[in-house]
mmCIF file of C-alpha atoms in Angstrom:
data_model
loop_
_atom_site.group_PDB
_atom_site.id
_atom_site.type_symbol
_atom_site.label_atom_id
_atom_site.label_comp_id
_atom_site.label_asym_id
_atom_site.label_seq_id
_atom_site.Cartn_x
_atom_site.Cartn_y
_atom_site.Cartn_z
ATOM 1 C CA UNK R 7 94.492 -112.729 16.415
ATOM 2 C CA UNK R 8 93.149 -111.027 19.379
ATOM 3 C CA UNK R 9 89.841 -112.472 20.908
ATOM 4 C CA UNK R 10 87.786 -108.619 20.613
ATOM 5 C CA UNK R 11 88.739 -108.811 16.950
ATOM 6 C CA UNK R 12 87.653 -112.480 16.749
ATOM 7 C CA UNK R 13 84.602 -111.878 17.507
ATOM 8 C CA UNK R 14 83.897 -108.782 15.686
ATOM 9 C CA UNK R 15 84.789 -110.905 12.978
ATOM 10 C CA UNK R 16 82.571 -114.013 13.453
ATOM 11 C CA UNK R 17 79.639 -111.540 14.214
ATOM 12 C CA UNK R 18 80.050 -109.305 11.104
ATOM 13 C CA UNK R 19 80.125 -112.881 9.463
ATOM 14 C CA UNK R 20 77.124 -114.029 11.101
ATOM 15 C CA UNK R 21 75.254 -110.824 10.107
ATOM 16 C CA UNK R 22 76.739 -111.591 6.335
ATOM 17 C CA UNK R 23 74.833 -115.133 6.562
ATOM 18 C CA UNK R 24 71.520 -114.296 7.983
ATOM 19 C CA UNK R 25 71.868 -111.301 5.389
ATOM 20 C CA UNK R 26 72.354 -113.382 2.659
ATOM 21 C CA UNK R 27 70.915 -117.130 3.954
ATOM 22 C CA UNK R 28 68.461 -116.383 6.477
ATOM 23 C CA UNK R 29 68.997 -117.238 9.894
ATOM 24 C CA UNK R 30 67.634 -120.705 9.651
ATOM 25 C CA UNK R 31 71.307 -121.341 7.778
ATOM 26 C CA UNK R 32 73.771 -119.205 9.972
ATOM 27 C CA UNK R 33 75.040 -122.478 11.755
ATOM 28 C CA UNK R 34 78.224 -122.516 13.241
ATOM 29 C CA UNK R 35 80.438 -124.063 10.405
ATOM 30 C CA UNK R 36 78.933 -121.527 7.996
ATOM 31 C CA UNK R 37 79.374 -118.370 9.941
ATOM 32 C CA UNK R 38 83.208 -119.749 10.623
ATOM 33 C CA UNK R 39 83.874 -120.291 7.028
ATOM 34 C CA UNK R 40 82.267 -116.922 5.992
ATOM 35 C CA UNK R 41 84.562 -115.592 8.355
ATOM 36 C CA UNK R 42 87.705 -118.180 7.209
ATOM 37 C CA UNK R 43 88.720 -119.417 10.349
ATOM 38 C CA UNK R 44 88.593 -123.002 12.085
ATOM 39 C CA UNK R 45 85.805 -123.847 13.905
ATOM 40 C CA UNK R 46 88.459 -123.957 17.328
ATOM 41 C CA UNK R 47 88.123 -120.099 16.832
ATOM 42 C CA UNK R 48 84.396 -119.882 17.268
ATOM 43 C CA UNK R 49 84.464 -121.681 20.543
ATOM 44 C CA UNK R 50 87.312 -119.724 21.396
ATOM 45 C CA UNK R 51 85.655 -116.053 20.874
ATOM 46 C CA UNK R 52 82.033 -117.782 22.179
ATOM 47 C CA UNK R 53 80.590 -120.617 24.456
ATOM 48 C CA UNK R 54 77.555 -121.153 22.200
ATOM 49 C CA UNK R 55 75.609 -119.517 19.076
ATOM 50 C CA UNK R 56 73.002 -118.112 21.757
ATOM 51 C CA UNK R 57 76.100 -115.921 22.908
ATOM 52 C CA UNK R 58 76.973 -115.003 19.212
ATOM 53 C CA UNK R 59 73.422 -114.096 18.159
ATOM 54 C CA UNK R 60 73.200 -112.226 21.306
ATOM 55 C CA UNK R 61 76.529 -110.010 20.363
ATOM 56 C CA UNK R 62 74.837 -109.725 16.714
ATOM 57 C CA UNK R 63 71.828 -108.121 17.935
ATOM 58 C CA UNK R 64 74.034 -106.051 20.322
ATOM 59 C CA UNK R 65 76.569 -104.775 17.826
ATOM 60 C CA UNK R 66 73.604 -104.027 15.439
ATOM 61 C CA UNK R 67 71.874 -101.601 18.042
ATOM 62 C CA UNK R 68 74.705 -100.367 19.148
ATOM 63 C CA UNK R 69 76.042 -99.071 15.218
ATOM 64 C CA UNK R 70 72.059 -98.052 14.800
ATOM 65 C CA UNK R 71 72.603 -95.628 18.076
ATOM 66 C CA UNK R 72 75.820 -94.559 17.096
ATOM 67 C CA UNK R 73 74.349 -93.367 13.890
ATOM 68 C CA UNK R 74 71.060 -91.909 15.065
ATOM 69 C CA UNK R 75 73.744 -89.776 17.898
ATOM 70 C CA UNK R 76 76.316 -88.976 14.780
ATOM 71 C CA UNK R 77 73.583 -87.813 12.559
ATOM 72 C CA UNK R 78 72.174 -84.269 12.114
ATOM 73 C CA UNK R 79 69.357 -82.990 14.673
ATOM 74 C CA UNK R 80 67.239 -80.127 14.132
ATOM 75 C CA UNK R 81 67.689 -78.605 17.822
ATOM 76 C CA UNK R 82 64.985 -75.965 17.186
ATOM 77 C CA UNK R 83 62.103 -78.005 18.734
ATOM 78 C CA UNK R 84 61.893 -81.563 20.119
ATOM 79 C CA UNK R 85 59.506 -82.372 17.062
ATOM 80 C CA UNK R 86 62.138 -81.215 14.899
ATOM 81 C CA UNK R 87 65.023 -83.501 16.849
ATOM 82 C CA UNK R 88 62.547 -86.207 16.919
ATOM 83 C CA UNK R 89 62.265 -86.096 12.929
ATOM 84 C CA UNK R 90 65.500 -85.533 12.432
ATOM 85 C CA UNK R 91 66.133 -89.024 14.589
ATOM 86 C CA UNK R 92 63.742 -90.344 12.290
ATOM 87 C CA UNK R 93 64.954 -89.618 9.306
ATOM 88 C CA UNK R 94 68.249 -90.740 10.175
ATOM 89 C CA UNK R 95 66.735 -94.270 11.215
ATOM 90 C CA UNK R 96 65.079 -94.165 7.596
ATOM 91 C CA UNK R 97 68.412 -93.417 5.616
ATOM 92 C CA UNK R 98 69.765 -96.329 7.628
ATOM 93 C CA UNK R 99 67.093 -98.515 6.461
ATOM 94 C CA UNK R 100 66.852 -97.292 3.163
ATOM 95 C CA UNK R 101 70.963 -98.007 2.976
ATOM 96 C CA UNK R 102 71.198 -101.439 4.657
ATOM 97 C CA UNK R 103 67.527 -103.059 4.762
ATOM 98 C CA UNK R 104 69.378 -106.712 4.806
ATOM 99 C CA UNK R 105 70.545 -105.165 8.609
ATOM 100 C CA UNK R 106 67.014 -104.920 9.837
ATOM 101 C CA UNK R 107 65.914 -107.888 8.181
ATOM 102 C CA UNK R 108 68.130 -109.672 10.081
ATOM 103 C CA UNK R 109 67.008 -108.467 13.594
ATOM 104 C CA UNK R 110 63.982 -109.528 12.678
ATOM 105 C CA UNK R 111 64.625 -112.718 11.518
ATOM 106 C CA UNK R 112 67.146 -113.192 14.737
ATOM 107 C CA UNK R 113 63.828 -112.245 16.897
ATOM 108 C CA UNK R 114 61.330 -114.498 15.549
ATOM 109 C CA UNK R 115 63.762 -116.839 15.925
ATOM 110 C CA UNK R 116 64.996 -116.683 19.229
ATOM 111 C CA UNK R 117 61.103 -116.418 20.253
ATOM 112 C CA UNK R 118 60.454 -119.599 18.698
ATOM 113 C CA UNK R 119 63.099 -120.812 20.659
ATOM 114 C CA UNK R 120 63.681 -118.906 24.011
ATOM 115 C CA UNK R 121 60.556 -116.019 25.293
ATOM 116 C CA UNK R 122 63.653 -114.851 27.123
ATOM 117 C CA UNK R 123 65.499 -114.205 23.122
ATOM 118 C CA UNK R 124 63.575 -112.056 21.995
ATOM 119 C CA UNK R 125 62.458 -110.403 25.511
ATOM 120 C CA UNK R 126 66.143 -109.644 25.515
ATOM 121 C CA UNK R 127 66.363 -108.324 22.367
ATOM 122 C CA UNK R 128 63.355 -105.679 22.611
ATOM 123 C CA UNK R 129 64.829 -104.743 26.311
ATOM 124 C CA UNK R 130 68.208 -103.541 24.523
ATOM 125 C CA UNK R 131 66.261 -102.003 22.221
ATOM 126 C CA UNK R 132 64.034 -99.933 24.744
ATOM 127 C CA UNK R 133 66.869 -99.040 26.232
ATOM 128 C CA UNK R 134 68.725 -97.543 23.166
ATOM 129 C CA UNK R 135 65.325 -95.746 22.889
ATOM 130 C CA UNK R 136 65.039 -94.136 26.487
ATOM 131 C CA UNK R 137 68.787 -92.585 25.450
ATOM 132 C CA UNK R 138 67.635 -91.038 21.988
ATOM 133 C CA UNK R 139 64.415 -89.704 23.768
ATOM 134 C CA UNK R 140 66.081 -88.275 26.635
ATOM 135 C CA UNK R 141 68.870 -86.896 23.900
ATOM 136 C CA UNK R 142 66.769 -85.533 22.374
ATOM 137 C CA UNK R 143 64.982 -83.688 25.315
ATOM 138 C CA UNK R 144 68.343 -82.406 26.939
ATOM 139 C CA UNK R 145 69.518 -81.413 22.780
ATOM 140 C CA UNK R 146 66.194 -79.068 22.938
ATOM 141 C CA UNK R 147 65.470 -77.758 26.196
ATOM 142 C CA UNK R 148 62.954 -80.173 26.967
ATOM 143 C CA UNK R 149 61.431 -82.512 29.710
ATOM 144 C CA UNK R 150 59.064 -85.519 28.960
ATOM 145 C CA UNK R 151 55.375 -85.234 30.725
ATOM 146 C CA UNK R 152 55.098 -89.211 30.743
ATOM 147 C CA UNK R 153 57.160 -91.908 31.902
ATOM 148 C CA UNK R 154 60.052 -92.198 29.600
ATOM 149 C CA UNK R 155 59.894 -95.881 29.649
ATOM 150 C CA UNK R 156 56.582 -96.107 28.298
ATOM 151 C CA UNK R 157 57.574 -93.160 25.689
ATOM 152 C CA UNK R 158 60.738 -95.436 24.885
ATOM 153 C CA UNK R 159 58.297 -98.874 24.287
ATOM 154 C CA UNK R 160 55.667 -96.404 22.250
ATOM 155 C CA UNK R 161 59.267 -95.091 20.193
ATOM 156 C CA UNK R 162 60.195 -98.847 19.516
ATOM 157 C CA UNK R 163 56.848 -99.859 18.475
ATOM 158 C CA UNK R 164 56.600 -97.278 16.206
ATOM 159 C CA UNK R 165 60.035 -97.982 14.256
ATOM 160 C CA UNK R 166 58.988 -101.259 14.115
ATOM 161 C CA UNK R 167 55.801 -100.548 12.470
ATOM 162 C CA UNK R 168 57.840 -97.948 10.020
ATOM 163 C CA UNK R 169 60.612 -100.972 8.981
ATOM 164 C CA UNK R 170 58.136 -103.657 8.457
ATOM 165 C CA UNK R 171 56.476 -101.330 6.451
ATOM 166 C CA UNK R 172 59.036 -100.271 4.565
ATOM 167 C CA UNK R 173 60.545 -103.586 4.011
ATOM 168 C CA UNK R 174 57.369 -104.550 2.795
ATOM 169 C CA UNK R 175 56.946 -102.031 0.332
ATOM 170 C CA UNK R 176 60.200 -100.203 -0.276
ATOM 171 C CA UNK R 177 58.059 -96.594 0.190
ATOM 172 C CA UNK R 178 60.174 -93.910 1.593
ATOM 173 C CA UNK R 179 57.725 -91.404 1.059
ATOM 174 C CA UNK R 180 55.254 -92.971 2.760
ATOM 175 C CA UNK R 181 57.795 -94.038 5.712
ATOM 176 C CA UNK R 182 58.798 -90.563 6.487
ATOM 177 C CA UNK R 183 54.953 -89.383 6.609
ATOM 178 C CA UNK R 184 54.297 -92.024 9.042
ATOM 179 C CA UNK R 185 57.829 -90.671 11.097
ATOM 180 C CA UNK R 186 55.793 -87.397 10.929
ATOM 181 C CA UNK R 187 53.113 -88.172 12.874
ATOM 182 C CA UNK R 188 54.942 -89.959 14.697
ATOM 183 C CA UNK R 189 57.561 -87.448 16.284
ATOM 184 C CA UNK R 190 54.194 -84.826 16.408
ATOM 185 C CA UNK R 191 52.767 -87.457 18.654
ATOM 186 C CA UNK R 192 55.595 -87.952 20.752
ATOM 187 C CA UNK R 193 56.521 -84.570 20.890
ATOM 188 C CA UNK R 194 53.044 -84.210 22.205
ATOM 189 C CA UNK R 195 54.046 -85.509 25.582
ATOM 190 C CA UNK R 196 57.205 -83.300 26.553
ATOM 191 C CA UNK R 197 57.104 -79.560 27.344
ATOM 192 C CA UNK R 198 60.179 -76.781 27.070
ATOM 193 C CA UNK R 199 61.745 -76.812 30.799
ATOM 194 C CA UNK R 200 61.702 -72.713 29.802
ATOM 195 C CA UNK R 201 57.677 -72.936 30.563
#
């Protein structure tokens, strides 16, 4: 077996044990056996767990961006791209809540472990925020007015708020209101380059 497909393998089996276990469980053996192959083949694909829950995270974001840049934006204003990006986070959610609950779990973890964990986590998630925003401005005709990286940490917080709210409570209704306010907020602080 190749080593990229070993390791997509071991880290869509690690995401299946945090899913299903919690992340307190996803040891090596278990993730390996989820995955049916010899331990050999984890330390083959990875030189520790660190590097595997680090490709986890990764491969999560980067299927969450993929989505968000595949879905349907409203190009008519940048409040309507921003809800659109928001509403495709929120199907997302609503379809796979075990995916988020696992990022979480992975970043409380890794900060009870390592600042640097989690601190690397939220990074590749600002990140993957500074690209939607600035998608979403070029999509629209638009230029921010403040810093995009504090625009991208204000975007992150906010989703954050939205899933632990929604994993708390399970209310979509009340998830896309707050995603409401919150692209008319951030909308608030971009102009049309036409002006």
């Amino acid at each position: 077996m190749p080593l990229e497909q070993r390791r997509e393998e071991l880290v869509a089996a690690a995401i299946r044990v945090i899913s299903r276990d919690g992340v307190g469980k996803a040891t090596t053996r278990r993730i390996v056996a989820e995955a049916e192959m010899p331990l050999g083949a984890f330390h083959y694909a990875f030189a520790s767990q660190d590097e595997l829950m680090r490709a986890v995270v990764d491969t999560v974001t980067e299927q969450e961006r993929f989505a968000a840049q595949a879905g349907s934006w409203d190009a008519r204003s940048l409040e309507s791209a921003l809800r659109s990006g928001f509403e495709t986070y929120i199907g997302l959610l609503e379809a796979n809540p075990e995916r988020e609950l696992v990022l979480m779990e992975l970043a409380l973890f890794s900060r009870r472990h390592s600042a640097d964990g989690m601190r690397d986590q939220w990074s590749t998630y600002f990140e993957s925020a500074a690209e939607m925003l600035s998608y979403a401005a070029e999509l629209t005709g638009s230029e921010w007015t403040s810093p995009l990286d504090e625009l991208a940490r204000l975007l992150v917080a906010l989703l954050d708020g939205i899933t632990l709210a929604w994993l708390a409570d399970r209310d979509s209704a009340a998830a896309r209101r707050t995603a409401e306010f919150a692209a008319s907020g951030l909308a608030a602080h971009a102009r049309s380059i036409s002006d």
